[in-house]
Short mmCIF file of C-alpha atoms in Angstrom, two decimals:
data_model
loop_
_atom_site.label_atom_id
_atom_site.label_comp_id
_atom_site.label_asym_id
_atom_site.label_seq_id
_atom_site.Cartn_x
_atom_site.Cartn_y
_atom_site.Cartn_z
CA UNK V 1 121.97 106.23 102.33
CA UNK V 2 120.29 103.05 102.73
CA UNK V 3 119.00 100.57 100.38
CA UNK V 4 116.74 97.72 101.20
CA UNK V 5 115.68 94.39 99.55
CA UNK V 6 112.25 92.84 100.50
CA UNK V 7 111.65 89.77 98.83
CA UNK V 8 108.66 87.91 99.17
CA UNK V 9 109.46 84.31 97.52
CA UNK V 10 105.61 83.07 96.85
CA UNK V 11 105.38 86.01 94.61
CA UNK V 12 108.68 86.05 93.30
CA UNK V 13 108.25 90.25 94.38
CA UNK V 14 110.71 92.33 95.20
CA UNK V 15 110.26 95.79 96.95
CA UNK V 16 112.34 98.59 97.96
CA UNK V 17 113.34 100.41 100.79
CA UNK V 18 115.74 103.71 100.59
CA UNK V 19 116.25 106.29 102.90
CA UNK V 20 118.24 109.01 103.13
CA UNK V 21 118.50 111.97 105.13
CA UNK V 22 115.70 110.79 107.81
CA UNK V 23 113.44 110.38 104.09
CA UNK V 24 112.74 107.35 102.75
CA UNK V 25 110.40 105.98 99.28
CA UNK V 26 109.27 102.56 98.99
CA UNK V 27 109.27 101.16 95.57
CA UNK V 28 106.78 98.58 94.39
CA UNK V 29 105.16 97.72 97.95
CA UNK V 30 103.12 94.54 98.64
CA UNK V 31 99.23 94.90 99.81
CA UNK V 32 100.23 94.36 103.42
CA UNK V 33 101.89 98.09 105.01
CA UNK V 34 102.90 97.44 108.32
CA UNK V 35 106.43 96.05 107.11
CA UNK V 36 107.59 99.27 104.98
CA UNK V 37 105.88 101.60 107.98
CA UNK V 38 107.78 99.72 110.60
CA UNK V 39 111.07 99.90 108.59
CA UNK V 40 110.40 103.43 108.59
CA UNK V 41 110.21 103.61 112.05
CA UNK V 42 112.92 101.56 112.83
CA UNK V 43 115.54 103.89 111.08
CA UNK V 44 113.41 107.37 112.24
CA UNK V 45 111.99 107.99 108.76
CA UNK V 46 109.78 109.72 106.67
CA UNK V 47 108.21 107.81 103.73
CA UNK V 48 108.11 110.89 101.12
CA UNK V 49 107.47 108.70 98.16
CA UNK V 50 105.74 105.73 96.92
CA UNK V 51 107.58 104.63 93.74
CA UNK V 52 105.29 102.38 91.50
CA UNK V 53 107.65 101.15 88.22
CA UNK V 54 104.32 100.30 86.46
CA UNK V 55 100.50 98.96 86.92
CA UNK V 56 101.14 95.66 88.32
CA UNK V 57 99.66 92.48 86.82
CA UNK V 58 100.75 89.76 89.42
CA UNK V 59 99.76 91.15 92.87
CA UNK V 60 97.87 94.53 94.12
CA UNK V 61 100.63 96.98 95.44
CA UNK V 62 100.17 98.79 98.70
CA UNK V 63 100.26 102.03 97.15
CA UNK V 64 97.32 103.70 98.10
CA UNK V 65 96.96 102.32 101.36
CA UNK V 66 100.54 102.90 102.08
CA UNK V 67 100.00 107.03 100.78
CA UNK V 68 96.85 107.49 103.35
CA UNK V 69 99.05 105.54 106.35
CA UNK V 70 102.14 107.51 105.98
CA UNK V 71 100.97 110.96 103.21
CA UNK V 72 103.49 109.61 100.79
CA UNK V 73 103.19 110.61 97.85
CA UNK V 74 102.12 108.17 95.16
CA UNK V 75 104.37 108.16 91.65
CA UNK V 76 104.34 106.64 88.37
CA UNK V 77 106.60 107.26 85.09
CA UNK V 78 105.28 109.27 82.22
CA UNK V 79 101.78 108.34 80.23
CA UNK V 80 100.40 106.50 83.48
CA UNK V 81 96.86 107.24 84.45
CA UNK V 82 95.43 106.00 87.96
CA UNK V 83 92.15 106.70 89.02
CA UNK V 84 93.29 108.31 92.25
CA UNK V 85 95.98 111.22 92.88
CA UNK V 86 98.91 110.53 91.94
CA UNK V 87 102.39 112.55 90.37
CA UNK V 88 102.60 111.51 86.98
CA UNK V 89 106.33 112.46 86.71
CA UNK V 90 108.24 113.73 83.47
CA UNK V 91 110.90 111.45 81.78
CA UNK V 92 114.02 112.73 83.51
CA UNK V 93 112.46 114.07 86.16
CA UNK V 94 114.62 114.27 89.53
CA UNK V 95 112.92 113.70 92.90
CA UNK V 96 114.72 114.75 95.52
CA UNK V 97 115.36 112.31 98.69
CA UNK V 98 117.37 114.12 101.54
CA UNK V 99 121.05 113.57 100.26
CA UNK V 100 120.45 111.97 97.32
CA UNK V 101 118.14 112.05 94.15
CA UNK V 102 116.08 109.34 91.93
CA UNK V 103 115.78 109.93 88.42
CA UNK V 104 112.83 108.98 86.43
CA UNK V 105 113.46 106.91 83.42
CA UNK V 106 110.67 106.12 81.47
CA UNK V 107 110.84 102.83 79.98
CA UNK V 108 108.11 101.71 77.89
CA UNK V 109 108.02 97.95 76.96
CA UNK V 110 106.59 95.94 79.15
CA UNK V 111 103.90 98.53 79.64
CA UNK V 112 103.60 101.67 78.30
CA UNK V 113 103.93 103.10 81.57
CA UNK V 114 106.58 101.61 82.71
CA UNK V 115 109.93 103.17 84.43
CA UNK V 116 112.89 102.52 85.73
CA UNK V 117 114.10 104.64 88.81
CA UNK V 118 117.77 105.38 88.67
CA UNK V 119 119.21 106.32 92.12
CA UNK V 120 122.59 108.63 92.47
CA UNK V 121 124.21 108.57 95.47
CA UNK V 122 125.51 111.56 97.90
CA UNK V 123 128.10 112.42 95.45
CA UNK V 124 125.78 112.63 92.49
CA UNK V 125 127.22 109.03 91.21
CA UNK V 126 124.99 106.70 89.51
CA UNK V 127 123.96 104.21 92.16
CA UNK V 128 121.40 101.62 91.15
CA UNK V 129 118.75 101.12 88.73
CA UNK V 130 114.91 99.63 89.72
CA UNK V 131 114.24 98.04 86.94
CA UNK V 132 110.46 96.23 87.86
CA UNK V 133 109.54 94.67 85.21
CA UNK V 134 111.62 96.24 82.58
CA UNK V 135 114.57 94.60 83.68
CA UNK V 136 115.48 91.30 84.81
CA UNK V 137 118.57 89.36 86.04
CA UNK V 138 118.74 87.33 83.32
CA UNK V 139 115.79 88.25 81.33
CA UNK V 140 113.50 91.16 80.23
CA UNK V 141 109.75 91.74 81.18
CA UNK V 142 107.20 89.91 78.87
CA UNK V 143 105.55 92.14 76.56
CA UNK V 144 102.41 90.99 76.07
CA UNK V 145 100.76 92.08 79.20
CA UNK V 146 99.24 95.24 78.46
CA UNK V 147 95.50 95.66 77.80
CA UNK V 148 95.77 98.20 74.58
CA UNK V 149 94.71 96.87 71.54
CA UNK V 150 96.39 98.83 69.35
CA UNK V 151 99.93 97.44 70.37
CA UNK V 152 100.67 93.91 69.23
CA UNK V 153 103.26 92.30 71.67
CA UNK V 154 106.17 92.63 69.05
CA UNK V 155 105.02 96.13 69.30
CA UNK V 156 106.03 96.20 72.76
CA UNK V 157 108.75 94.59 72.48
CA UNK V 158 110.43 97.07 70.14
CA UNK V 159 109.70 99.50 72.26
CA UNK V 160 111.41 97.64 75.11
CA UNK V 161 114.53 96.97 72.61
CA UNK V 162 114.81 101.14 72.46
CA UNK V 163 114.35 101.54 76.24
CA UNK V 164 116.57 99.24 77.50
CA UNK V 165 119.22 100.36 74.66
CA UNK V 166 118.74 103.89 74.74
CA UNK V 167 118.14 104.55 78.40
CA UNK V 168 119.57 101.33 80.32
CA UNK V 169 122.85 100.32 78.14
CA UNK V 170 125.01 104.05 78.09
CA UNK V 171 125.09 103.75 82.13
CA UNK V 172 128.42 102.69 83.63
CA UNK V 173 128.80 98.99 83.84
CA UNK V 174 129.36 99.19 88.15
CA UNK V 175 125.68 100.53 88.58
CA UNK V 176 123.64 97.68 90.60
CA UNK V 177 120.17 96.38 89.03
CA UNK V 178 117.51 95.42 91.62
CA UNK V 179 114.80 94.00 89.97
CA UNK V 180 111.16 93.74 90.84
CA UNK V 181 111.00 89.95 90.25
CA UNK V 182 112.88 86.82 90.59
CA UNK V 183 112.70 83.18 89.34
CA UNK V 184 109.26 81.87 89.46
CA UNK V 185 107.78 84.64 89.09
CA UNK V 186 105.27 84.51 85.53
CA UNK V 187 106.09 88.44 84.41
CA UNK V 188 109.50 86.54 82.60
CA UNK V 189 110.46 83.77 80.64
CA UNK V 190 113.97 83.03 82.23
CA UNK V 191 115.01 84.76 85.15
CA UNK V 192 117.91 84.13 87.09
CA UNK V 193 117.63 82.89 90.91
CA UNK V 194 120.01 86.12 91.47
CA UNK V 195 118.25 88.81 92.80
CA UNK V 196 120.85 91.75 92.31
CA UNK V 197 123.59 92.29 89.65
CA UNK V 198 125.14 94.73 87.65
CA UNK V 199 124.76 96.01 84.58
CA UNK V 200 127.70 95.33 83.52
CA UNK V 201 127.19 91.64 84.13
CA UNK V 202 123.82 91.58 82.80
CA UNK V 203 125.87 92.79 79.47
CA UNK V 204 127.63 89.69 79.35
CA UNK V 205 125.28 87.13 80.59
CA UNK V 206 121.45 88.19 80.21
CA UNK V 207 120.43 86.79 76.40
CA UNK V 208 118.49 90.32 75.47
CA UNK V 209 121.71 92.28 75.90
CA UNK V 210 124.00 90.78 74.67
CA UNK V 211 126.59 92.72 72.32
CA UNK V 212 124.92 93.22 68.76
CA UNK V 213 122.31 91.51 69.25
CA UNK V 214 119.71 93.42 66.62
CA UNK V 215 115.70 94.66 67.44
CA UNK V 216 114.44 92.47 65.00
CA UNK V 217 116.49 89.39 66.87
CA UNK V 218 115.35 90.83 70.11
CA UNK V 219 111.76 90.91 69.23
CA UNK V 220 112.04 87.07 67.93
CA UNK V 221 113.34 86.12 71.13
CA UNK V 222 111.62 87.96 73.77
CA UNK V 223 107.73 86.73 71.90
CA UNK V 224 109.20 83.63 71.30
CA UNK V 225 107.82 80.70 73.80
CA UNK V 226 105.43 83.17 75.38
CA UNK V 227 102.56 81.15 77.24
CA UNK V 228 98.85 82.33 78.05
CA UNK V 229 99.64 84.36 81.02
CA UNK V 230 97.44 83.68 84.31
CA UNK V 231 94.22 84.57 84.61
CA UNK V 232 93.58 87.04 87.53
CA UNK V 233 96.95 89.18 85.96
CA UNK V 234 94.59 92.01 84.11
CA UNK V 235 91.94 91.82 86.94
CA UNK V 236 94.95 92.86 89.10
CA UNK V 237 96.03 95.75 86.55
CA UNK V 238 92.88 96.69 86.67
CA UNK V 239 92.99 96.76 90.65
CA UNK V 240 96.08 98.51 90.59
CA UNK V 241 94.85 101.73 88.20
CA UNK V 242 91.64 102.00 89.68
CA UNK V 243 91.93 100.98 93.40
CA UNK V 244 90.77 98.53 96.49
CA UNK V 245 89.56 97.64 99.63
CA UNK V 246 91.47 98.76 102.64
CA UNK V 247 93.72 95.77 103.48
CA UNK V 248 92.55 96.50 106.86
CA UNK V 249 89.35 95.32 106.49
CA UNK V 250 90.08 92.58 104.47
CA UNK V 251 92.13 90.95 106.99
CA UNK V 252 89.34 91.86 109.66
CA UNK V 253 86.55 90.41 107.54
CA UNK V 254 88.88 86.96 106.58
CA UNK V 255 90.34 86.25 110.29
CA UNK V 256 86.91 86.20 111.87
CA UNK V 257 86.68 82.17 113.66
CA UNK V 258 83.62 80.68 112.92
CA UNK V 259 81.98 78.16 115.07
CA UNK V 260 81.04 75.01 113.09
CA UNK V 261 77.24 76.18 112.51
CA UNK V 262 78.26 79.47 111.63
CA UNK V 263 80.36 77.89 109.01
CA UNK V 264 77.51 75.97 107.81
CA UNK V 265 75.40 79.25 107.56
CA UNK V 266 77.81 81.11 105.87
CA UNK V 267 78.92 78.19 103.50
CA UNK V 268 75.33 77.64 102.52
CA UNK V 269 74.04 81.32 101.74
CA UNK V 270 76.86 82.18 100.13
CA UNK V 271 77.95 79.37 98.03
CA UNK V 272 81.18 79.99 99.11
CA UNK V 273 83.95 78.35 98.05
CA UNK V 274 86.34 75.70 100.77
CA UNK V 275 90.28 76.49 100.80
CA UNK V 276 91.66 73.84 102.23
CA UNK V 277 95.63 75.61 102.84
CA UNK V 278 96.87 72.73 105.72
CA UNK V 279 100.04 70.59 104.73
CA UNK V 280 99.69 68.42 101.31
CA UNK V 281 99.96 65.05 103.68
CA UNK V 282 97.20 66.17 106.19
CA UNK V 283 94.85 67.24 103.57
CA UNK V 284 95.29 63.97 101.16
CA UNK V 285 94.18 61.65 104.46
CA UNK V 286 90.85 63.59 105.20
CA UNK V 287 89.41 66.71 103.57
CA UNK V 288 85.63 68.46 103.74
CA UNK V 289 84.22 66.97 100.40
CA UNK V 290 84.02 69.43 98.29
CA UNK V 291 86.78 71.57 99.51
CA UNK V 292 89.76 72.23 97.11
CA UNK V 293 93.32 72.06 98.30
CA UNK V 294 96.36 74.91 97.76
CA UNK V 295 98.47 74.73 100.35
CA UNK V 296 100.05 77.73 102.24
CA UNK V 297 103.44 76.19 102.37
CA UNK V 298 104.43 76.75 98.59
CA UNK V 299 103.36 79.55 95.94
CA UNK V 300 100.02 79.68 97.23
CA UNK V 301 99.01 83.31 96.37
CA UNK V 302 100.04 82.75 92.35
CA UNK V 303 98.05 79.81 92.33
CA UNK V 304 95.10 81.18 94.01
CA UNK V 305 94.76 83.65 91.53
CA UNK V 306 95.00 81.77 89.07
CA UNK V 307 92.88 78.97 89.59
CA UNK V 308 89.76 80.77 91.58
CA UNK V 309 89.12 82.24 88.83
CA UNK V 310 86.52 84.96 89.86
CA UNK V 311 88.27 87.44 92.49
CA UNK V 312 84.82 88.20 94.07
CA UNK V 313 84.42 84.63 94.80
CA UNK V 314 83.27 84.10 98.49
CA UNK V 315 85.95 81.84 100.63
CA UNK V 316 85.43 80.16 103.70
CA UNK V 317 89.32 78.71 104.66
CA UNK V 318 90.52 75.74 106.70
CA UNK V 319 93.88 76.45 107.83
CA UNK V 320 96.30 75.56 110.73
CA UNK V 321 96.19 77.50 114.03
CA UNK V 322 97.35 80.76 113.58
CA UNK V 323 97.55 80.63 109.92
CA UNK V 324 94.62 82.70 109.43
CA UNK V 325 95.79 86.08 108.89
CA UNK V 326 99.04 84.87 107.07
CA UNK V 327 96.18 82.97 104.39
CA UNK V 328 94.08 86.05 104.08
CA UNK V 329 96.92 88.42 103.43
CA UNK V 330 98.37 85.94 101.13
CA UNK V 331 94.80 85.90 99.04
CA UNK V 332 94.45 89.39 99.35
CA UNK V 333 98.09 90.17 97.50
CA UNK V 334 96.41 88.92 94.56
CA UNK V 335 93.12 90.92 94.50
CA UNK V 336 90.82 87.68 96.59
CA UNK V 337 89.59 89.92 98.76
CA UNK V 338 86.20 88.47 99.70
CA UNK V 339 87.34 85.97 102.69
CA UNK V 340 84.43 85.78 105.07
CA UNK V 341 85.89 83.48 107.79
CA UNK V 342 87.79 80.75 108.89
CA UNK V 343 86.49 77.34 111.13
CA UNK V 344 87.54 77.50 114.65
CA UNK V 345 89.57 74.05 115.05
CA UNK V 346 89.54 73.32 110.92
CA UNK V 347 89.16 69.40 109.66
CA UNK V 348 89.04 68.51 113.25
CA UNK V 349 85.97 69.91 114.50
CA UNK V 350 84.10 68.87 111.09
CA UNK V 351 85.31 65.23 112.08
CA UNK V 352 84.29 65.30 115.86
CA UNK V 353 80.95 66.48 114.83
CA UNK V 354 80.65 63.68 112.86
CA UNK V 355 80.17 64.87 109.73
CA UNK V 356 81.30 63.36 106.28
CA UNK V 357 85.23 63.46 105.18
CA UNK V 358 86.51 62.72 101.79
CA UNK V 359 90.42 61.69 100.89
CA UNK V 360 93.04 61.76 98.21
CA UNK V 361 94.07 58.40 97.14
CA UNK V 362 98.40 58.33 96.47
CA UNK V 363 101.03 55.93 95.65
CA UNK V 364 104.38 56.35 96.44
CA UNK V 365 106.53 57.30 93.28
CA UNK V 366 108.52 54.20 93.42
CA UNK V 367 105.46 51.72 93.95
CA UNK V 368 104.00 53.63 90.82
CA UNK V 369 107.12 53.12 88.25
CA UNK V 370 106.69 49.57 89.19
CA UNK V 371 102.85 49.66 88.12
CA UNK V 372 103.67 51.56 85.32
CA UNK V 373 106.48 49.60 83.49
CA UNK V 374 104.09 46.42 83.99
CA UNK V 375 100.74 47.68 82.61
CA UNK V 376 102.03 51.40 80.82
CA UNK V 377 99.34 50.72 78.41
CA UNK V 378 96.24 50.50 80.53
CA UNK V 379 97.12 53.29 82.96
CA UNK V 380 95.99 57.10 82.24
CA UNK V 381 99.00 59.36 83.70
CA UNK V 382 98.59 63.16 83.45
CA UNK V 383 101.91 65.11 84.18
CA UNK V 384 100.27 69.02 85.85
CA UNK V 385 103.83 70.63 85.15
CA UNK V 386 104.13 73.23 82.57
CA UNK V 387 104.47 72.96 78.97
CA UNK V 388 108.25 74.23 79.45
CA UNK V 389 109.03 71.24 82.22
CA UNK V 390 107.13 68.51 79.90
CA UNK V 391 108.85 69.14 76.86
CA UNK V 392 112.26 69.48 78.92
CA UNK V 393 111.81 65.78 80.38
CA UNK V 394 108.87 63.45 80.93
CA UNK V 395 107.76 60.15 81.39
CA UNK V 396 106.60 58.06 78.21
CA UNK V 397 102.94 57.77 77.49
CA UNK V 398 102.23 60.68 79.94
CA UNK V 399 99.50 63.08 78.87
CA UNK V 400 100.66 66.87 79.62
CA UNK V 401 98.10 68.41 81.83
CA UNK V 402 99.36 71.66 83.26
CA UNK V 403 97.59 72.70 86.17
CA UNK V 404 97.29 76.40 84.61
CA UNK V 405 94.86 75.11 82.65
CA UNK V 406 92.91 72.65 84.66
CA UNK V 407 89.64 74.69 84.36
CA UNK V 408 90.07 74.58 80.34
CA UNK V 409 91.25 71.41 79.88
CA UNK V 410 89.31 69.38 82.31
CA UNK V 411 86.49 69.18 80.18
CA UNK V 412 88.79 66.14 77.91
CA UNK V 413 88.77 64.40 80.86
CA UNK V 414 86.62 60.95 81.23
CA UNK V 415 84.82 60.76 84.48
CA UNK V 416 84.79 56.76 84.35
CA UNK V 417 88.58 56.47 83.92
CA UNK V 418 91.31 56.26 86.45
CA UNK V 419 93.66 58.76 86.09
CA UNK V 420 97.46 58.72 87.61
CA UNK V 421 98.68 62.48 88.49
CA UNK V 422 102.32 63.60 88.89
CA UNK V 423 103.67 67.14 89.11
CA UNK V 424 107.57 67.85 89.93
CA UNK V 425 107.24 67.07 93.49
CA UNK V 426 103.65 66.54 94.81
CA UNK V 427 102.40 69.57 95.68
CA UNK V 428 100.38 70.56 91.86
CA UNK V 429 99.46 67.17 91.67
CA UNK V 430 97.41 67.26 94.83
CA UNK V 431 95.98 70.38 93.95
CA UNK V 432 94.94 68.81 90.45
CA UNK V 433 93.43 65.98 92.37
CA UNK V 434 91.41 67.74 94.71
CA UNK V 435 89.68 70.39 92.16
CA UNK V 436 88.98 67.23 89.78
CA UNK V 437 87.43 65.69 92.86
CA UNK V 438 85.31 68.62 93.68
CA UNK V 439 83.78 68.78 89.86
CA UNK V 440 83.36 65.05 90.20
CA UNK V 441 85.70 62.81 88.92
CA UNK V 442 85.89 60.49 91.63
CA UNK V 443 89.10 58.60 90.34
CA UNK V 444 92.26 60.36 90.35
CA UNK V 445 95.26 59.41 92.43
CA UNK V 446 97.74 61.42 93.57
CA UNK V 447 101.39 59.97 92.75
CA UNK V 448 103.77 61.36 96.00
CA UNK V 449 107.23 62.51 95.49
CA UNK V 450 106.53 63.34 91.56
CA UNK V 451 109.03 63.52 88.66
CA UNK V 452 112.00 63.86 91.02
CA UNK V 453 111.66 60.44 92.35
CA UNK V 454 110.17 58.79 88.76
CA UNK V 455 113.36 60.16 87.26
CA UNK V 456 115.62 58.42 89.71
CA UNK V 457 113.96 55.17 89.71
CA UNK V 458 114.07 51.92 87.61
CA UNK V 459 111.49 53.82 85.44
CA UNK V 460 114.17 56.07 84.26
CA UNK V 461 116.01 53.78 82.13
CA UNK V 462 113.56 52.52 79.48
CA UNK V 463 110.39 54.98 80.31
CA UNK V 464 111.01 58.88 80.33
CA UNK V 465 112.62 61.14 77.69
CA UNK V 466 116.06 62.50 77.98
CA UNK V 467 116.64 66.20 78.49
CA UNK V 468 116.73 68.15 75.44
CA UNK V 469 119.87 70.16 74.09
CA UNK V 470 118.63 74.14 74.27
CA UNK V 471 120.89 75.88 71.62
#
């Protein structure tokens, strides 16, 4: 038997790879197949079964392109209903996987759908539990991400307090809990940076299990501090029950190199939309005006999602040599599946032809807490970090501007004034900066290094509030 972690860290994802017996299953695949088909090949196996814990909000899954690749066969828990074949198995139900067998636990809470796959080993032993979303190191899955309106969230969450109590808790403390998200990732409130355990440790360290804790506490706590969850997450739901493009032709369609009048052409009777995905330093010095900036190098795909609002928006990307298909995929893992091309030699063949270029102002962090303890009064600072980070620490007089909610919130914004930007490190900031820029306020600066350099400079003793005490 083997069992296989792939963890992709911009989604905060994990999927699963077991095999046994020359059979394998993949549980909770990305969009992209080639990495679950080549493990397959590498250890001279059969995929048999495509495990899917529950509809997906965050990315698309590979399910159905995975099932026509391989003729896996496509599974979800109990009251699930996709738009395409599937096996809708029982609550119990055993699937049989050469030498060993994965039981279906349904596990409503999260979603109704949702399951939990329990694997046993050779010897019939409880193995592991995949827990998607049901089931986190540290934490439990939100429950107030599915699209009925006849369930309130505490609704959900009661039902997650029975599944987790009734289904999860009897199993013997040794059996291992692989998760189908990590820290970062928006389907939790406080997940661990862990990305296995035990359910035995989970019983003395995760906050929703701990020893008599009640369903009426659990409810309080799990709804408690829940934020607006990102846009494109029912869009992708949606994706996931009804179906997609081939990935295929996505990536065919989004890697095609476009010669600078071709660009033009495509740009202009479209109305595409310019991603700008090169390094945060390189795109602050010179840019395509217009263009917005959300660079490859960090969560791009999350932020993608959630800030192009419209999935069938047309995108034209400028990107760094051979970063094309890695950008496209990337999109496409969150249902932006429209990418029409990329321009051959990026910012520098819009610059050799001569045409305009428009830049990011910064200041150095340090240079800035110097400004700022001199004239605090007269300068507009917006901190883009979440609600959570702001009311952790932040600097005095700040105004809290998450860039979540940029394209709600931008509309209190005063196109005459200057406005100061800081995230954590640099990287939201400059993304704040450059979709302001592109609706048209001209003046917004980009503060480099962020909150961890504020926080360590002169600024920090008389200018930012203190951590708070979490009970």
């Amino acid at each position: 038997m083997k069992v296989e972690q792939l963890y992709t860290g911009c989604l905060a994802e994990a999927a699963y790879y077991i095999e046994s017996g020359g059979e394998a299953v993949i549980i909770d695949p990305l969009r992209e197949t080639k990495p679950y088909i080549e493990l397959a090949k590498k250890y001279n196996s059969r995929i048999k079964y495509i495990l899917e814990t529950h509809f997906h909000a965050d990315f698309v899954s590979g399910h159905l392109d995975l099932a026509k690749k391989t003729g896996g066969t496509i599974v979800y828990g109990p009251t699930a209903q996709p738009a395409f074949e599937a096996h809708i198995a029982k609550d119990g139900e055993e699937l049989k996987l050469g030498n060993v067998i994965i039981k279906v636990l349904h596990t409503p809470g999260h979603t109704m759908e949702s399951s939990t796959f329990l694997l046993k080993d050779e010897n019939g032993k409880d193995y592991a539990l995949f827990t998607g979303d049901t089931l986190f190191i540290g934490d439990v899955g939100r429950p107030d991400l599915a699209t009925r309106n006849d369930l309130t969230r505490e609704d959900l969450a009661g039902l997650l307090y029975e599944s987790i109590h009734q289904k999860l808790m009897p199993l013997a403390d040794d059996v291992f809990i692989y998760p189908g998200h990590g820290a970062g990732s928006a389907c939790g409130k406080n997940m661990s940076h862990e990305k296995v355990s035990t359910l035995g440790e989970q019983k003395q360290f995760n906050y929703a299990l701990r020893p008599g804790i009640t369903k009426a506490d659990f409810i309080k706590e799990v709804t408690e501090g829940l934020v607006d969850p990102p846009s494109y997450f029912p869009k992708d739901a949606i994706l996931n029950k009804t179906g997609y493009l081939c990935i295929d032709d996505i990536i065919a369609k989004g890697t095609k190199g476009l010669s600078l009048n071709e660009f033009l052409a495509v740009w202009e009777s479209t109305n595409a939309l310019v991603l700008d995905t090169r390094n945060k330093k390189e795109f602050a010095k010179a840019f395509i005006p217009g263009s917005i900036f959300i660079g490859v190098e960090d969560q791009f795909a999350p932020w993608a999602g959630s800030l192009i609002t419209d999935l069938k928006q047309p995108l034209l990307i400028i990107c760094e040599e051979n970063k094309e298909e890695e950008v496209v995929v990337r999109l496409a893992r969150v249902g932006h599946d429209n990418t029409l091309g990329f321009l051959k030699g990026g910012i520098q063949t819009w610059m050799e032809a001569g045409n305009d270029i428009d830049s990011i102002k910064e200041i150095a962090a340090e240079d800035f807490a110097v400004l700022y303890a001199n004239d605090a009064e007269n300068i507009q600072l917006l901190d883009a970090r979440k609600e959570s980070e702001y009311n952790s620490q932040h600097i005095i007089g700040a105004e809290n501007f998450p860039l979540d909610f940029i394209n709600r919130n931008m509309s209190m914004l005063n196109k005459n004034k200057t406005y100061y930007i800081h995230c954590a490190g640099g990287y939201r900031s400059l993304i704040a900066c450059s979709i302001l820029k592109a609706r048209g306020f001209d003046n917004v600066i980009n503060i480099k290094g962020g909150f961890k350099i504020l926080a360590t400079t002169a600024l920090n003793k008389t200018s930012y509030v203190a951590p708070r005490t979490m009970l």
